[in-house]
């Protein structure tokens, strides 16, 4: 097994004992991305802007791994409040205008840094 950690300064640094992403063969597993601005470290707090930041962070890690948003086959969206689902989805669909990946969306009791959303992904390297 040749597991390769993926890291880029264009996404927030890991805040624990994990990699931003891991490539194994032609698959990339992206750790849950919080809505943290990688340049400032600031937490984005409005659901639409937070969703966009999470997806931009995913995109940066995917690009560092040699993949892209088109390569995503599965995402999991963790929401602090399921009432934010429609607003999150409004932004989410703009990143996947055709052939969207499989997805699960769940409400959780609490996220790191008290974020309102976190998104993880599994992608294929094109």
Short mmCIF file of N, CA and C in Angstrom, two decimals:
data_model
loop_
_atom_site.label_atom_id
_atom_site.label_comp_id
_atom_site.label_asym_id
_atom_site.label_seq_id
_atom_site.Cartn_x
_atom_site.Cartn_y
_atom_site.Cartn_z
N UNK A 1 0.85 -1.17 0.00
CA UNK A 1 0.00 0.00 0.00
C UNK A 1 0.90 1.24 0.00
N UNK A 2 0.63 2.14 -0.93
CA UNK A 2 1.42 3.36 -1.06
C UNK A 2 0.53 4.57 -0.79
N UNK A 3 0.29 4.81 0.47
CA UNK A 3 -0.57 5.92 0.91
C UNK A 3 0.26 7.20 0.92
N UNK A 4 -0.23 8.24 0.22
CA UNK A 4 0.50 9.49 0.12
C UNK A 4 -0.30 10.63 0.74
N UNK A 5 0.23 11.28 1.77
CA UNK A 5 -0.48 12.43 2.33
C UNK A 5 -0.45 13.60 1.35
N UNK A 6 -1.53 14.36 1.34
CA UNK A 6 -1.64 15.54 0.48
C UNK A 6 -1.69 16.76 1.38
N UNK A 7 -0.94 17.79 1.01
CA UNK A 7 -0.92 19.01 1.79
C UNK A 7 -0.72 20.19 0.87
N UNK A 8 -1.43 21.27 1.14
CA UNK A 8 -1.27 22.50 0.38
C UNK A 8 -1.51 23.70 1.29
N UNK A 9 -0.75 24.77 1.10
CA UNK A 9 -0.99 25.99 1.87
C UNK A 9 -2.23 26.74 1.39
N UNK A 10 -2.84 26.28 0.28
CA UNK A 10 -4.03 26.93 -0.26
C UNK A 10 -5.31 26.49 0.45
N UNK A 11 -5.15 25.61 1.44
CA UNK A 11 -6.27 25.17 2.28
C UNK A 11 -5.79 25.26 3.73
N UNK A 12 -6.72 25.34 4.68
CA UNK A 12 -6.31 25.45 6.08
C UNK A 12 -5.47 24.25 6.52
N UNK A 13 -4.47 24.52 7.33
CA UNK A 13 -3.65 23.44 7.89
C UNK A 13 -4.51 22.58 8.81
N UNK A 14 -4.13 21.33 8.93
CA UNK A 14 -4.84 20.42 9.82
C UNK A 14 -4.76 20.95 11.25
N UNK A 15 -5.86 20.83 11.99
CA UNK A 15 -5.88 21.30 13.38
C UNK A 15 -5.85 20.12 14.35
N UNK A 16 -5.38 18.99 13.86
CA UNK A 16 -5.28 17.79 14.68
C UNK A 16 -4.35 16.80 14.01
N UNK A 17 -4.41 15.57 14.46
CA UNK A 17 -3.54 14.51 13.94
C UNK A 17 -4.17 13.87 12.71
N UNK A 18 -4.20 14.62 11.61
CA UNK A 18 -4.74 14.10 10.35
C UNK A 18 -4.10 14.86 9.19
N UNK A 19 -4.24 14.31 8.00
CA UNK A 19 -3.76 14.96 6.78
C UNK A 19 -4.91 15.71 6.14
N UNK A 20 -4.60 16.75 5.39
CA UNK A 20 -5.65 17.43 4.62
C UNK A 20 -6.33 16.43 3.69
N UNK A 21 -5.51 15.57 3.12
CA UNK A 21 -6.01 14.54 2.23
C UNK A 21 -5.01 13.41 2.14
N UNK A 22 -5.47 12.29 1.63
CA UNK A 22 -4.60 11.12 1.43
C UNK A 22 -4.94 10.53 0.07
N UNK A 23 -3.90 10.28 -0.71
CA UNK A 23 -4.09 9.61 -2.00
C UNK A 23 -3.67 8.16 -1.86
N UNK A 24 -4.53 7.29 -2.35
CA UNK A 24 -4.24 5.85 -2.39
C UNK A 24 -4.65 5.37 -3.77
N UNK A 25 -3.65 5.02 -4.58
CA UNK A 25 -3.94 4.64 -5.96
C UNK A 25 -4.56 5.82 -6.69
N UNK A 26 -5.72 5.57 -7.32
CA UNK A 26 -6.36 6.66 -8.06
C UNK A 26 -7.50 7.31 -7.26
N UNK A 27 -7.50 7.09 -5.94
CA UNK A 27 -8.50 7.72 -5.08
C UNK A 27 -7.86 8.74 -4.15
N UNK A 28 -8.60 9.81 -3.88
CA UNK A 28 -8.16 10.83 -2.94
C UNK A 28 -9.25 10.97 -1.89
N UNK A 29 -8.87 10.89 -0.63
CA UNK A 29 -9.78 11.04 0.49
C UNK A 29 -9.46 12.38 1.15
N UNK A 30 -10.42 13.31 1.10
CA UNK A 30 -10.21 14.64 1.65
C UNK A 30 -10.85 14.72 3.02
N UNK A 31 -10.06 15.11 4.02
CA UNK A 31 -10.58 15.28 5.37
C UNK A 31 -11.64 16.37 5.38
N UNK A 32 -12.52 16.31 6.35
CA UNK A 32 -13.55 17.32 6.48
C UNK A 32 -12.95 18.72 6.51
N UNK A 33 -13.48 19.57 5.66
CA UNK A 33 -12.98 20.95 5.56
C UNK A 33 -13.95 21.90 6.23
N UNK A 34 -13.41 22.63 7.18
CA UNK A 34 -14.18 23.67 7.86
C UNK A 34 -14.14 24.94 7.01
N UNK A 35 -15.04 25.88 7.27
CA UNK A 35 -15.02 27.13 6.51
C UNK A 35 -13.98 28.11 7.06
N UNK A 36 -12.73 27.69 7.00
CA UNK A 36 -11.62 28.53 7.45
C UNK A 36 -10.92 29.13 6.24
N UNK A 37 -10.70 30.42 6.28
CA UNK A 37 -9.95 31.09 5.23
C UNK A 37 -8.48 30.71 5.42
N UNK A 38 -7.85 30.07 4.43
CA UNK A 38 -6.47 29.61 4.62
C UNK A 38 -5.45 30.74 4.77
N UNK A 39 -5.78 31.93 4.27
CA UNK A 39 -4.85 33.05 4.36
C UNK A 39 -4.90 33.72 5.72
N UNK A 40 -6.10 33.84 6.29
CA UNK A 40 -6.24 34.57 7.55
C UNK A 40 -6.50 33.67 8.75
N UNK A 41 -7.00 32.46 8.49
CA UNK A 41 -7.37 31.56 9.58
C UNK A 41 -8.73 31.89 10.16
N UNK A 42 -9.41 32.90 9.59
CA UNK A 42 -10.72 33.30 10.09
C UNK A 42 -11.78 32.27 9.74
N UNK A 43 -12.72 32.08 10.65
CA UNK A 43 -13.85 31.19 10.44
C UNK A 43 -14.98 31.98 9.77
N UNK A 44 -15.46 31.46 8.65
CA UNK A 44 -16.58 32.08 7.94
C UNK A 44 -17.86 31.60 8.62
N UNK A 45 -18.77 32.52 8.92
CA UNK A 45 -19.90 32.16 9.77
C UNK A 45 -21.28 32.22 9.13
N UNK A 46 -21.43 32.78 7.93
CA UNK A 46 -22.74 32.73 7.28
C UNK A 46 -22.79 31.46 6.43
N UNK A 47 -23.93 30.77 6.41
CA UNK A 47 -23.98 29.44 5.81
C UNK A 47 -23.59 29.43 4.33
N UNK A 48 -24.04 30.39 3.55
CA UNK A 48 -23.68 30.38 2.12
C UNK A 48 -22.19 30.62 1.93
N UNK A 49 -21.64 31.62 2.61
CA UNK A 49 -20.21 31.90 2.49
C UNK A 49 -19.39 30.76 3.09
N UNK A 50 -19.88 30.17 4.16
CA UNK A 50 -19.16 29.05 4.80
C UNK A 50 -19.13 27.83 3.89
N UNK A 51 -20.24 27.55 3.23
CA UNK A 51 -20.28 26.43 2.29
C UNK A 51 -19.29 26.66 1.16
N UNK A 52 -19.29 27.88 0.63
CA UNK A 52 -18.34 28.21 -0.45
C UNK A 52 -16.90 28.03 0.02
N UNK A 53 -16.58 28.47 1.23
CA UNK A 53 -15.22 28.34 1.73
C UNK A 53 -14.83 26.87 1.90
N UNK A 54 -15.73 26.06 2.42
CA UNK A 54 -15.46 24.62 2.56
C UNK A 54 -15.15 24.01 1.19
N UNK A 55 -15.96 24.34 0.20
CA UNK A 55 -15.78 23.77 -1.13
C UNK A 55 -14.52 24.30 -1.81
N UNK A 56 -14.17 25.56 -1.58
CA UNK A 56 -12.92 26.09 -2.12
C UNK A 56 -11.71 25.40 -1.47
N UNK A 57 -11.82 25.09 -0.18
CA UNK A 57 -10.75 24.36 0.50
C UNK A 57 -10.61 22.95 -0.08
N UNK A 58 -11.75 22.29 -0.30
CA UNK A 58 -11.72 20.96 -0.93
C UNK A 58 -11.05 21.05 -2.30
N UNK A 59 -11.44 22.04 -3.08
CA UNK A 59 -10.91 22.22 -4.43
C UNK A 59 -9.39 22.37 -4.41
N UNK A 60 -8.87 23.15 -3.49
CA UNK A 60 -7.42 23.36 -3.40
C UNK A 60 -6.68 22.06 -3.08
N UNK A 61 -7.23 21.27 -2.18
CA UNK A 61 -6.59 20.01 -1.82
C UNK A 61 -6.67 19.03 -2.99
N UNK A 62 -7.81 18.98 -3.65
CA UNK A 62 -7.95 18.11 -4.83
C UNK A 62 -6.94 18.47 -5.90
N UNK A 63 -6.77 19.76 -6.15
CA UNK A 63 -5.80 20.19 -7.16
C UNK A 63 -4.38 19.79 -6.76
N UNK A 64 -4.07 19.89 -5.48
CA UNK A 64 -2.74 19.47 -5.00
C UNK A 64 -2.54 17.97 -5.18
N UNK A 65 -3.64 17.23 -5.20
CA UNK A 65 -3.57 15.77 -5.35
C UNK A 65 -3.64 15.33 -6.82
N UNK A 66 -3.80 16.29 -7.73
CA UNK A 66 -3.89 15.96 -9.15
C UNK A 66 -5.29 15.63 -9.60
N UNK A 67 -6.29 16.07 -8.86
CA UNK A 67 -7.68 15.83 -9.22
C UNK A 67 -8.40 17.17 -9.33
N UNK A 68 -9.72 17.13 -9.35
CA UNK A 68 -10.52 18.35 -9.45
C UNK A 68 -11.90 18.08 -8.87
N UNK A 69 -12.73 19.10 -8.84
CA UNK A 69 -14.09 18.94 -8.34
C UNK A 69 -14.86 17.92 -9.19
N UNK A 70 -14.54 17.83 -10.48
CA UNK A 70 -15.20 16.86 -11.34
C UNK A 70 -14.88 15.42 -10.94
N UNK A 71 -13.78 15.23 -10.22
CA UNK A 71 -13.38 13.89 -9.80
C UNK A 71 -14.09 13.41 -8.54
N UNK A 72 -14.81 14.30 -7.87
CA UNK A 72 -15.48 13.90 -6.62
C UNK A 72 -16.59 12.91 -6.90
N UNK A 73 -16.55 11.79 -6.19
CA UNK A 73 -17.58 10.77 -6.33
C UNK A 73 -18.51 10.71 -5.12
N UNK A 74 -18.08 11.25 -3.97
CA UNK A 74 -18.90 11.18 -2.76
C UNK A 74 -18.51 12.33 -1.83
N UNK A 75 -19.51 12.98 -1.27
CA UNK A 75 -19.27 13.98 -0.23
C UNK A 75 -20.15 13.66 0.98
N UNK A 76 -19.71 14.16 2.10
CA UNK A 76 -20.53 14.16 3.30
C UNK A 76 -20.53 15.59 3.83
N UNK A 77 -21.73 16.11 4.05
CA UNK A 77 -21.89 17.47 4.57
C UNK A 77 -22.40 17.35 6.00
N UNK A 78 -21.67 17.97 6.90
CA UNK A 78 -22.05 18.00 8.31
C UNK A 78 -22.56 19.40 8.62
N UNK A 79 -23.80 19.49 9.06
CA UNK A 79 -24.41 20.78 9.37
C UNK A 79 -24.70 20.88 10.86
N UNK A 80 -24.44 22.03 11.43
CA UNK A 80 -24.80 22.26 12.83
C UNK A 80 -26.32 22.34 12.97
N UNK A 81 -26.98 22.85 11.91
CA UNK A 81 -28.43 23.02 11.95
C UNK A 81 -29.00 22.62 10.59
N UNK A 82 -29.83 21.58 10.57
CA UNK A 82 -30.41 21.11 9.31
C UNK A 82 -31.29 22.17 8.65
N UNK A 83 -31.70 23.18 9.39
CA UNK A 83 -32.44 24.29 8.79
C UNK A 83 -31.58 25.07 7.80
N UNK A 84 -30.26 24.88 7.83
CA UNK A 84 -29.35 25.53 6.89
C UNK A 84 -29.20 24.74 5.59
N UNK A 85 -29.87 23.60 5.50
CA UNK A 85 -29.69 22.72 4.34
C UNK A 85 -29.98 23.43 3.02
N UNK A 86 -31.10 24.10 2.90
CA UNK A 86 -31.47 24.74 1.62
C UNK A 86 -30.44 25.79 1.20
N UNK A 87 -29.99 26.61 2.13
CA UNK A 87 -28.99 27.63 1.81
C UNK A 87 -27.66 26.99 1.43
N UNK A 88 -27.26 25.94 2.17
CA UNK A 88 -26.03 25.21 1.83
C UNK A 88 -26.16 24.63 0.43
N UNK A 89 -27.29 24.00 0.15
CA UNK A 89 -27.50 23.34 -1.13
C UNK A 89 -27.50 24.33 -2.29
N UNK A 90 -27.97 25.53 -2.05
CA UNK A 90 -27.99 26.56 -3.09
C UNK A 90 -26.57 26.85 -3.59
N UNK A 91 -25.62 26.90 -2.68
CA UNK A 91 -24.22 27.12 -3.06
C UNK A 91 -23.61 25.82 -3.59
N UNK A 92 -23.87 24.71 -2.93
CA UNK A 92 -23.31 23.41 -3.29
C UNK A 92 -23.57 23.07 -4.76
N UNK A 93 -24.80 23.27 -5.22
CA UNK A 93 -25.13 22.88 -6.60
C UNK A 93 -24.35 23.68 -7.63
N UNK A 94 -23.88 24.88 -7.29
CA UNK A 94 -23.11 25.66 -8.25
C UNK A 94 -21.74 25.04 -8.51
N UNK A 95 -21.26 24.22 -7.58
CA UNK A 95 -19.97 23.54 -7.76
C UNK A 95 -20.12 22.22 -8.52
N UNK A 96 -21.33 21.73 -8.65
CA UNK A 96 -21.60 20.46 -9.32
C UNK A 96 -22.79 20.63 -10.27
N UNK A 97 -22.62 21.44 -11.33
CA UNK A 97 -23.76 21.73 -12.21
C UNK A 97 -24.26 20.53 -13.01
N UNK A 98 -23.41 19.53 -13.21
CA UNK A 98 -23.85 18.30 -13.91
C UNK A 98 -23.15 17.11 -13.26
N UNK A 99 -23.81 16.00 -13.29
CA UNK A 99 -23.28 14.75 -12.71
C UNK A 99 -22.76 14.95 -11.29
N UNK A 100 -23.61 15.43 -10.37
CA UNK A 100 -23.13 15.64 -9.00
C UNK A 100 -22.75 14.32 -8.33
N UNK A 101 -21.85 14.40 -7.35
CA UNK A 101 -21.44 13.19 -6.64
C UNK A 101 -22.55 12.69 -5.72
N UNK A 102 -22.39 11.46 -5.27
CA UNK A 102 -23.25 10.95 -4.20
C UNK A 102 -23.00 11.82 -2.98
N UNK A 103 -24.02 11.95 -2.12
CA UNK A 103 -23.86 12.83 -0.97
C UNK A 103 -24.72 12.37 0.19
N UNK A 104 -24.19 12.57 1.37
CA UNK A 104 -24.98 12.46 2.60
C UNK A 104 -24.89 13.81 3.29
N UNK A 105 -25.97 14.22 3.93
CA UNK A 105 -25.97 15.46 4.71
C UNK A 105 -26.60 15.13 6.06
N UNK A 106 -25.88 15.45 7.12
CA UNK A 106 -26.36 15.12 8.46
C UNK A 106 -26.20 16.32 9.38
N UNK A 107 -27.09 16.39 10.35
CA UNK A 107 -26.96 17.39 11.41
C UNK A 107 -26.15 16.78 12.53
N UNK A 108 -25.22 17.56 13.05
CA UNK A 108 -24.37 17.08 14.14
C UNK A 108 -24.48 18.04 15.33
N UNK A 109 -24.16 17.55 16.49
CA UNK A 109 -24.29 18.35 17.70
C UNK A 109 -23.29 19.50 17.75
N UNK A 110 -22.08 19.23 17.27
CA UNK A 110 -21.05 20.27 17.34
C UNK A 110 -19.93 19.93 16.37
N UNK A 111 -19.34 20.96 15.78
CA UNK A 111 -18.20 20.82 14.88
C UNK A 111 -17.00 21.53 15.48
N UNK A 112 -15.78 21.14 15.06
CA UNK A 112 -14.59 21.85 15.55
C UNK A 112 -14.72 23.35 15.31
N UNK A 113 -14.20 24.12 16.24
CA UNK A 113 -14.21 25.59 16.20
C UNK A 113 -15.64 26.15 16.16
N UNK A 114 -16.61 25.32 16.53
CA UNK A 114 -18.03 25.70 16.49
C UNK A 114 -18.47 26.17 15.10
N UNK A 115 -17.90 25.55 14.07
CA UNK A 115 -18.27 25.86 12.69
C UNK A 115 -19.72 25.46 12.44
N UNK A 116 -20.31 26.07 11.40
CA UNK A 116 -21.70 25.75 11.07
C UNK A 116 -21.81 24.67 10.00
N UNK A 117 -20.69 24.39 9.31
CA UNK A 117 -20.70 23.36 8.25
C UNK A 117 -19.28 22.80 8.12
N UNK A 118 -19.21 21.55 7.72
CA UNK A 118 -17.95 20.88 7.39
C UNK A 118 -18.26 19.93 6.25
N UNK A 119 -17.36 19.84 5.27
CA UNK A 119 -17.59 18.97 4.11
C UNK A 119 -16.34 18.13 3.86
N UNK A 120 -16.56 16.81 3.70
CA UNK A 120 -15.48 15.91 3.33
C UNK A 120 -15.79 15.29 1.98
N UNK A 121 -14.79 14.72 1.32
CA UNK A 121 -15.01 14.18 -0.02
C UNK A 121 -14.09 13.02 -0.33
N UNK A 122 -14.54 12.21 -1.26
CA UNK A 122 -13.72 11.15 -1.87
C UNK A 122 -13.75 11.43 -3.37
N UNK A 123 -12.57 11.42 -3.99
CA UNK A 123 -12.48 11.74 -5.41
C UNK A 123 -11.56 10.76 -6.12
N UNK A 124 -11.76 10.66 -7.42
CA UNK A 124 -10.87 9.88 -8.28
C UNK A 124 -9.90 10.86 -8.94
N UNK A 125 -8.69 10.39 -9.16
CA UNK A 125 -7.71 11.18 -9.90
C UNK A 125 -7.98 10.91 -11.37
N UNK A 126 -8.18 11.98 -12.11
CA UNK A 126 -8.56 11.86 -13.52
C UNK A 126 -7.42 11.41 -14.40
#
